[in-house]
Short mmCIF file of C-alpha atoms and ligand atoms in Angstrom, two decimals:
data_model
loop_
_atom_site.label_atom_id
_atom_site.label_comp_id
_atom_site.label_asym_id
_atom_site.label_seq_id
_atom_site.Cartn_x
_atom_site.Cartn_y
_atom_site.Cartn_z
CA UNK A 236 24.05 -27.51 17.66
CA UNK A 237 26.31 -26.52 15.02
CA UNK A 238 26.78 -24.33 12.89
CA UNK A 239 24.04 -24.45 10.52
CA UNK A 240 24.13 -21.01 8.18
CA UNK A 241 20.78 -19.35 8.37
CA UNK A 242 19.46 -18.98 4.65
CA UNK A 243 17.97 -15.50 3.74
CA UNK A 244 14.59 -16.93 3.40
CA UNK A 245 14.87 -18.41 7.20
CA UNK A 246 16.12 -14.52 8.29
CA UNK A 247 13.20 -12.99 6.55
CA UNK A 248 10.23 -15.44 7.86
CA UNK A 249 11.82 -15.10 11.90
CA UNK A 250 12.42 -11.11 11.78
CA UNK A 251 9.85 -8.87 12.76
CA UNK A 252 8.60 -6.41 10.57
CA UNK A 253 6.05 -4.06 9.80
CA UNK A 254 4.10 -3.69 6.66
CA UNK A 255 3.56 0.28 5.47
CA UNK A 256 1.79 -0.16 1.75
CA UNK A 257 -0.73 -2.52 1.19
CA UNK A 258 -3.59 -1.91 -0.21
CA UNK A 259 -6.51 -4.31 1.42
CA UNK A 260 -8.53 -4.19 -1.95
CA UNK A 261 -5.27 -5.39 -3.79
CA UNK A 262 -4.97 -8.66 -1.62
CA UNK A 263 -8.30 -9.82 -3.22
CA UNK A 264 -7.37 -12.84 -4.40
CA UNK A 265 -9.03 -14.50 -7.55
CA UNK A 266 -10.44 -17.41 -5.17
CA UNK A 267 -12.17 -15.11 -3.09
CA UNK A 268 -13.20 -12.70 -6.20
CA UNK A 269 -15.28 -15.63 -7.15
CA UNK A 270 -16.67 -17.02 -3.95
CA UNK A 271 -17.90 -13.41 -3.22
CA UNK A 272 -19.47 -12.73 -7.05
CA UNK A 273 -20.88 -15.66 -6.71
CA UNK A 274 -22.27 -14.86 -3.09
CA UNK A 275 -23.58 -11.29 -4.44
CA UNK A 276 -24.56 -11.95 -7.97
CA UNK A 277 -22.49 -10.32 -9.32
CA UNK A 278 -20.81 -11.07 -13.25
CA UNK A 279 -17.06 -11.05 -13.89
CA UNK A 280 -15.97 -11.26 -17.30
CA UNK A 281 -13.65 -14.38 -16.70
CA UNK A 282 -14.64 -18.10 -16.77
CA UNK A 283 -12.29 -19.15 -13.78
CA UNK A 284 -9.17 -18.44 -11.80
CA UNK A 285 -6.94 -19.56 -13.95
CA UNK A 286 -8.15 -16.73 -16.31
CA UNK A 287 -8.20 -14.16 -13.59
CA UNK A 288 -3.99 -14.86 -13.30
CA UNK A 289 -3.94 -15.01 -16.79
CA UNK A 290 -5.45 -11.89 -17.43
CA UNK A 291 -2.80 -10.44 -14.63
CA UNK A 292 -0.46 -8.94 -17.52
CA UNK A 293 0.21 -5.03 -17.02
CA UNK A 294 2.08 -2.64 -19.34
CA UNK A 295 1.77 -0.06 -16.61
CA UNK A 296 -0.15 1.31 -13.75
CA UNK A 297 -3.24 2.21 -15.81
CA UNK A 298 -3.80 -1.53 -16.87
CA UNK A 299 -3.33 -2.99 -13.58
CA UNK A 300 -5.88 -0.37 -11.43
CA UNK A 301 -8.22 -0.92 -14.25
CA UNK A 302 -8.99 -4.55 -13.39
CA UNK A 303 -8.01 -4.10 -9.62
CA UNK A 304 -11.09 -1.57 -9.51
CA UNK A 305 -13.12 -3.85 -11.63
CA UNK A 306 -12.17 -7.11 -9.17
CA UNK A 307 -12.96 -5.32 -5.86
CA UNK A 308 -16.63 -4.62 -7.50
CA UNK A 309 -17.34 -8.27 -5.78
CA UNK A 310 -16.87 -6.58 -2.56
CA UNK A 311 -20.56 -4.93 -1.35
CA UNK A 312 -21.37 -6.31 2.60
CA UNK A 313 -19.85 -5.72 6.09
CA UNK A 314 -19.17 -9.75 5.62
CA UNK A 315 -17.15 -9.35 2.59
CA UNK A 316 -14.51 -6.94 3.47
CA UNK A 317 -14.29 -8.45 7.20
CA UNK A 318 -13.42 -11.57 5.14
CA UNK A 319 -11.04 -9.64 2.88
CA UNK A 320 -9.06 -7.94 5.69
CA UNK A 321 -9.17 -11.09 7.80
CA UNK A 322 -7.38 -12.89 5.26
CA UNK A 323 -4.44 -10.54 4.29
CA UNK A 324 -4.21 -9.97 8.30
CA UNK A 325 -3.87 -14.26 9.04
CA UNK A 326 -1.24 -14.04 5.66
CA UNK A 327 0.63 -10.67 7.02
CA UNK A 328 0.95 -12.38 10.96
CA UNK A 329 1.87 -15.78 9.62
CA UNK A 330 4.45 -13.41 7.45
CA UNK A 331 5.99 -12.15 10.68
CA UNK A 332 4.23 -9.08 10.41
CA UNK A 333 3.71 -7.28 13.95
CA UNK A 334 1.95 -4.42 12.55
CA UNK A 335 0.52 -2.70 10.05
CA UNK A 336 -0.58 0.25 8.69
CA UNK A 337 -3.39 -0.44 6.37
CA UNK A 338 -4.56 2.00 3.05
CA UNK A 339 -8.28 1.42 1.82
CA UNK A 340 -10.30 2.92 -1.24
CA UNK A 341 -13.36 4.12 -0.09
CA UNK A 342 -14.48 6.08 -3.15
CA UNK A 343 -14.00 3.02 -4.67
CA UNK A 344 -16.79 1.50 -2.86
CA UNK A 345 -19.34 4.34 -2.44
CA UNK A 346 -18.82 5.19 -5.69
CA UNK A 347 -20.71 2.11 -6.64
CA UNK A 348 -23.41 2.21 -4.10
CA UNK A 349 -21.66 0.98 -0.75
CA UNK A 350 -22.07 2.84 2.30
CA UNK A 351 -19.04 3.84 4.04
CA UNK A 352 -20.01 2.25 6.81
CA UNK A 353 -20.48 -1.10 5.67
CA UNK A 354 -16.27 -1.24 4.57
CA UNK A 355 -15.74 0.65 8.14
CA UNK A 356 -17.21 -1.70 10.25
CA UNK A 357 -16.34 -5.14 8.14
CA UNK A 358 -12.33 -3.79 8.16
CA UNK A 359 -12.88 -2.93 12.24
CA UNK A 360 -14.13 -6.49 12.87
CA UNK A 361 -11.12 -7.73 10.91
CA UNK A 362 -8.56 -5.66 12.83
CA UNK A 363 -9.77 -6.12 16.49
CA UNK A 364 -9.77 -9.84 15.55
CA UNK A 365 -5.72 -9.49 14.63
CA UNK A 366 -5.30 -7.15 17.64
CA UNK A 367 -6.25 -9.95 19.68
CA UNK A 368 -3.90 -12.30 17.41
CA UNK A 369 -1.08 -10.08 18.63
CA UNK A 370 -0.38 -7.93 15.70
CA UNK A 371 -1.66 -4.18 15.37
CA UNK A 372 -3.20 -2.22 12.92
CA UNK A 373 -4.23 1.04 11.60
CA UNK A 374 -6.38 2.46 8.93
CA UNK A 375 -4.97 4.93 6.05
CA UNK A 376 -7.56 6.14 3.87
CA UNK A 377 -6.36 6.85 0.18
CA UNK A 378 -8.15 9.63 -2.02
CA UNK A 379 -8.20 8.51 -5.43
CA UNK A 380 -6.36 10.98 -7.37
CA UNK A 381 -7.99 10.77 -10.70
CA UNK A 382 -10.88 12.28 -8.96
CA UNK A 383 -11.88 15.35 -8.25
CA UNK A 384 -10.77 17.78 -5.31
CA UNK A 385 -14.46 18.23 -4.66
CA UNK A 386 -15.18 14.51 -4.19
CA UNK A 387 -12.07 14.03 -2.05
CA UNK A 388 -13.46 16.29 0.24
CA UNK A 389 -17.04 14.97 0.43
CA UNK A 390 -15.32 12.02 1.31
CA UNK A 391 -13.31 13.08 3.77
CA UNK A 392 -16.23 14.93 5.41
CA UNK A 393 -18.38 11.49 5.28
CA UNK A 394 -15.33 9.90 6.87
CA UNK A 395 -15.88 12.58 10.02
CA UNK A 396 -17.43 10.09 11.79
CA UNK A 397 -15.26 7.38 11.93
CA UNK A 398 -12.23 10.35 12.85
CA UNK A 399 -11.03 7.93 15.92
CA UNK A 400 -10.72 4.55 13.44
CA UNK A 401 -8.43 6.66 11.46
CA UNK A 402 -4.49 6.79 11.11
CA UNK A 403 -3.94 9.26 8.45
CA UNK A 404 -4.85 10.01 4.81
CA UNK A 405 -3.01 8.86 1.58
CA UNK A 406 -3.36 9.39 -2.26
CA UNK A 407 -3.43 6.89 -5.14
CA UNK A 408 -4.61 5.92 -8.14
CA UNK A 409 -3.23 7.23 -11.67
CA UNK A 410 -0.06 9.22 -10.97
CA UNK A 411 0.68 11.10 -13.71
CA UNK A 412 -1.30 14.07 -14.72
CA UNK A 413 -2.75 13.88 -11.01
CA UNK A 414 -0.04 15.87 -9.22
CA UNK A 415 -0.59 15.93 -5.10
CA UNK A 416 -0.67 19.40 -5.37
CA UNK A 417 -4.37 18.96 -6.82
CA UNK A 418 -5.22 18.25 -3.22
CA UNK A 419 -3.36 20.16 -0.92
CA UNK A 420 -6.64 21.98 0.72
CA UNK A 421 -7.72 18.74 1.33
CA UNK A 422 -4.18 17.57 2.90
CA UNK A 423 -4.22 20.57 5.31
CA UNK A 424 -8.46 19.64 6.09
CA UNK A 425 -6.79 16.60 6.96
CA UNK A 426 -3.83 17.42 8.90
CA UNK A 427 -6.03 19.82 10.60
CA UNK A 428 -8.02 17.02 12.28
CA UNK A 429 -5.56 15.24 13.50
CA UNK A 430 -4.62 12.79 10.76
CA UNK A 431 -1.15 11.42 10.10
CA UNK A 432 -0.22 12.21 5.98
CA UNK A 433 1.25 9.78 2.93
CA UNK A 434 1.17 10.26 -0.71
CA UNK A 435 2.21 7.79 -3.56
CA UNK A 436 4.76 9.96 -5.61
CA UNK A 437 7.30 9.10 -8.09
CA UNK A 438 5.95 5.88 -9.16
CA UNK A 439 5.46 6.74 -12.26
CA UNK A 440 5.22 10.22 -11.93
CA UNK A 441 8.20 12.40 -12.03
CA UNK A 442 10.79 13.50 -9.10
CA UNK A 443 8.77 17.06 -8.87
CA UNK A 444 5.91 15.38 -7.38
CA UNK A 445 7.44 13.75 -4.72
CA UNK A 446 8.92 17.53 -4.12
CA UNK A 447 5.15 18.32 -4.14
CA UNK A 448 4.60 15.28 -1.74
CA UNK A 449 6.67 17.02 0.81
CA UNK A 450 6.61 20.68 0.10
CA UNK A 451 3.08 20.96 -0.61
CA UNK A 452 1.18 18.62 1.18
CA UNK A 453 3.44 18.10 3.67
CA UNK A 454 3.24 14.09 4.11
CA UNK A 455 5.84 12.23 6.16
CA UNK A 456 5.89 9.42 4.51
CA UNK A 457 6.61 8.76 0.22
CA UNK A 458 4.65 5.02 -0.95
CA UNK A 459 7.40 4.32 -3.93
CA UNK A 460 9.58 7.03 -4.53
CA UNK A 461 11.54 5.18 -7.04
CA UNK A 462 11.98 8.36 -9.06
CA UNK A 463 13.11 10.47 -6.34
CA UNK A 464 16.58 8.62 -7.04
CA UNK A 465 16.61 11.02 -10.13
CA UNK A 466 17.07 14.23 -8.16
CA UNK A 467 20.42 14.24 -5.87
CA UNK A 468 18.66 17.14 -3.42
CA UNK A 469 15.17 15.41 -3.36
CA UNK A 470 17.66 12.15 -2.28
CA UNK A 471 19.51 14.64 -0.14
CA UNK A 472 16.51 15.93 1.29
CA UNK A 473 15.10 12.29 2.20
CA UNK A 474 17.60 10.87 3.57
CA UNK A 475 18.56 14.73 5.77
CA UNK A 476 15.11 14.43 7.06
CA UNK A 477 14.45 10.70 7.48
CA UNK A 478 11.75 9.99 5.14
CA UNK A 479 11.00 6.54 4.82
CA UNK A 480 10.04 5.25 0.91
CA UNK A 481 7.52 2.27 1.40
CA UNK A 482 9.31 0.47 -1.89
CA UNK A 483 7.39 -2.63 -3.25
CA UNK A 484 9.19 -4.63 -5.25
CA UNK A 485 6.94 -7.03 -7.19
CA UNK A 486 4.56 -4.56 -7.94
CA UNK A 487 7.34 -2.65 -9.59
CA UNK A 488 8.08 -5.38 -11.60
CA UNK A 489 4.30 -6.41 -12.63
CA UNK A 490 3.57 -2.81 -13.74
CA UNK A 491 7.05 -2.16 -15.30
CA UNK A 492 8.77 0.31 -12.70
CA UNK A 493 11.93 -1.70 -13.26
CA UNK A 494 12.76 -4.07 -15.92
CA UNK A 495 14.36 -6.90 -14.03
CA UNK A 496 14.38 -7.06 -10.23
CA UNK A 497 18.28 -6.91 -10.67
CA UNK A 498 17.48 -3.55 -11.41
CA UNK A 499 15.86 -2.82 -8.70
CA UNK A 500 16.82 0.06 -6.47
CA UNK A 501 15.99 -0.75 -3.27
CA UNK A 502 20.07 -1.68 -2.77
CA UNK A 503 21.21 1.64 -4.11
CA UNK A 504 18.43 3.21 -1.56
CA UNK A 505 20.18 1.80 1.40
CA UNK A 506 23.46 2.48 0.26
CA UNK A 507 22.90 6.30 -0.41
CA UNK A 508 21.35 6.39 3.42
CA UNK A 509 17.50 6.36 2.43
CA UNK A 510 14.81 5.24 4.73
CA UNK A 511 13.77 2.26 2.72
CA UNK A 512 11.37 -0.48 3.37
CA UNK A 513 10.11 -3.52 1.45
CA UNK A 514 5.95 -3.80 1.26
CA UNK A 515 3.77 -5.78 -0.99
CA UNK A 516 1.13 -3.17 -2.43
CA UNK A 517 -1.32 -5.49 -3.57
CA UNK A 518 -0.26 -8.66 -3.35
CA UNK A 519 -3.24 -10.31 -5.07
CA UNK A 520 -2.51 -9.19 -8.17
CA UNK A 521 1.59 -9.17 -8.12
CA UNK A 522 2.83 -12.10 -7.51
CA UNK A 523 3.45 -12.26 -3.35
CA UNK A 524 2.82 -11.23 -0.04
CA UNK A 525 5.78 -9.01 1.46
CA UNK A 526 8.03 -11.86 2.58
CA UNK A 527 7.93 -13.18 -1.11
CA UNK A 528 8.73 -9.49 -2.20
CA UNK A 529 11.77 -9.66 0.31
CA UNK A 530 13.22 -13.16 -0.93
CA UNK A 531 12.47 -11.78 -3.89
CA UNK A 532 14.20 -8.57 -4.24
CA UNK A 533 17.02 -9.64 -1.90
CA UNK A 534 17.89 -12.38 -4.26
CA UNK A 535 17.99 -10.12 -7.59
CA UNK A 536 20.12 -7.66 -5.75
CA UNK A 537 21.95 -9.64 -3.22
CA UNK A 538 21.12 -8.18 -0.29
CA UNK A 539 23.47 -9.43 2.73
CA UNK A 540 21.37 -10.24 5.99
CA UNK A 541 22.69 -7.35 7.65
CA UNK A 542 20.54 -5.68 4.42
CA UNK A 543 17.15 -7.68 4.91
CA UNK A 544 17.58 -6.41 8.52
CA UNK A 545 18.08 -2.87 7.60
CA UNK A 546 15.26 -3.45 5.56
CA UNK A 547 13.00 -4.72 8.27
CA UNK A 548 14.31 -2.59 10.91
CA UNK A 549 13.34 0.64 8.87
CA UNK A 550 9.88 -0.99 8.37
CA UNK A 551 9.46 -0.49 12.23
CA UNK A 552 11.38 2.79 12.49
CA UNK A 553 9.27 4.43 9.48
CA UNK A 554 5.81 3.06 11.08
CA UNK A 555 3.37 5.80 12.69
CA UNK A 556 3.85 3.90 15.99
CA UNK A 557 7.30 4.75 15.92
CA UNK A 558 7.02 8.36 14.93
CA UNK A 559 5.04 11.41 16.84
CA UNK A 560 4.10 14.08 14.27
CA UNK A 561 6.62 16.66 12.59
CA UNK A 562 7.38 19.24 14.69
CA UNK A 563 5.16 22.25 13.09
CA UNK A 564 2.97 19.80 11.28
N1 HPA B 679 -0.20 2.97 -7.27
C1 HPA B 679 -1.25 3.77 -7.36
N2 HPA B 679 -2.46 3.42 -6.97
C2 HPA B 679 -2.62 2.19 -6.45
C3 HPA B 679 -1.58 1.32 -6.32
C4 HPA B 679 -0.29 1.73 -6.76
O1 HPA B 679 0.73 1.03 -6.68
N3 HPA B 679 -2.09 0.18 -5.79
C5 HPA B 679 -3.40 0.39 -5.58
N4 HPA B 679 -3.73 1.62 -5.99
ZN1 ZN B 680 0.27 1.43 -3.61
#
């Protein structure tokens, strides 16, 4: 053989990696939002796919979770979100993907009528079958944070049951005016039963609440953190203690984190020493799975290969599998 050059794209299919942030509802993709509405009856306010990508404009975060809750709506037996996990896992394996550590809304779903149970044992059946494909997973269940305290803890009590399916806990939805301090009882409820802990701070929201993220809640883990980069001794403080960022690129972009992917930070992460990895969110609605969001990124920024495997690397190093709890967690 000679010497053929390896193209970035080649170096990011072939390395293993894990994915840390995606949300299983967000890899709904408009094919299968109408199969399943049609399966279930149920109306959606567009006349076809096409539409459904049209319609995929956001300003912000607001715009985007509005018709991300209104798409999963389609989503109502054990069938439906074995076929929706199923999916994202063939996609994440066929990605390279060797494991991953999986967020889900449940208030989303019983909220609207669905029994936890029917989304717990669909999403089991879908991981056991990529277990046996070669590629693990685990289960992070996300409070939505423009809800109440109360109803975070309902559902965390209704999740009791299912204590041994679970990785950790994680927060989402609408970031601003929905500090994690809101549910720090619930965090410690949490931690106290055993359950790893992630928040989603500084996406929009400002560098305090990723302070909050860690002070407060105590999580060991920030999904985005792009804002953190605004605080030198909340960057000091990641990087001293090794706290990865789960960074996702396209979804950045689609909801207007960044301006241009040239702007994006994930370079100036790695060179100030940050624990940064590349995820896709929810790739459904953004534009690509997470080796799109790698070509991607690494192309605006011009990320070397030694970067992309950094980049992967840390993906591994940052999972749960990698990491027993904090000491005094
Ligand atoms: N941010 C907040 N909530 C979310 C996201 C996100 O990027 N994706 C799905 N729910
Ligand atoms: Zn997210």
């Amino acid at each position: 053989m000679g010497h053929q050059t390896t193209s970035p794209a080649d170096v990011i299919r072939d390395i293993p990696k894990a994915e840390l942030h995606i949300h299983v509802e967000g890899s709904l993709e408009p094919e299968m939002m109408f199969d399943l509405a049609r399966r279930n009856g149920v109306s959606l306010p567009y006349r076809s796919v096409e539409k459904v990508r049209r319609a995929y404009a956001f300003a912000n975060l607001q715009e985007f979770l509005d018709l991300y809750y209104q798409g999963m709506a389609v989503l109502q037996t054990e069938e439906d979100f074995f076929a929706l996990a199923d999916a994202y896992l063939r996609r994440a394996a066929a990605d390279g993907v060797v494991h991953v550590e999986m967020f889900f809304d449940p208030q989303a779903h019983t909220g609207r009528g669905v029994p936890l149970g029917t989304l717990m044992d669909g999403l089991e059946r879908a991981i056991v079958r990529s277990r046996e494909r070669g590629v693990s997973v685990s289960l992070i269940l996300c409070f939505l944070r423009h809800l109440t305290e109360r109803e975070a803890f309902e559902t965390l009590e209704e999740a009791e049951p299912y204590l041994d399916r679970l990785l950790g806990v994680g927060l989402d939805s609408s970031e601003v005016g929905h500090p994690p301090s809101k549910f720090a009882r619930v965090f410690a409820a949490a931690r106290d039963l055993g359950l790893r802990l992630v928040a989603h701070a500084g996406e929009e929201g400002p560098p305090e609440y990723v302070w909050e993220a860690l002070e407060i809640l105590g999580v060991e883990r920030i999904d985005h953190g792009n804002r953190a980069l605004e605080d030198d001794a909340l960057v000091a403080r990641l990087r001293d203690d090794r706290i990865p960022l789960t960074v996702c690129p396209l979804s950045n972009l689609a909801l207007r984190v960044v301006d241009d992917l040239a702007a994006h930070p994930i370079r100036r992460m790695l060179d100030l020493g940050l624990l940064a990895t590349v995820n896709s969110d929810d790739p459904a609605y953004f534009g690509g799975y997470i080796n799109e969001n790698f070509r991607r990124v690494a192309e605006a920024v011009d990320l070397s290969t030694a970067g992309i495997e950094t980049l992967a690397r840390n993906s591994l190093d940052a999972s749960f599998a990698a990491r027993s709890p904090r000491a005094g967690a």
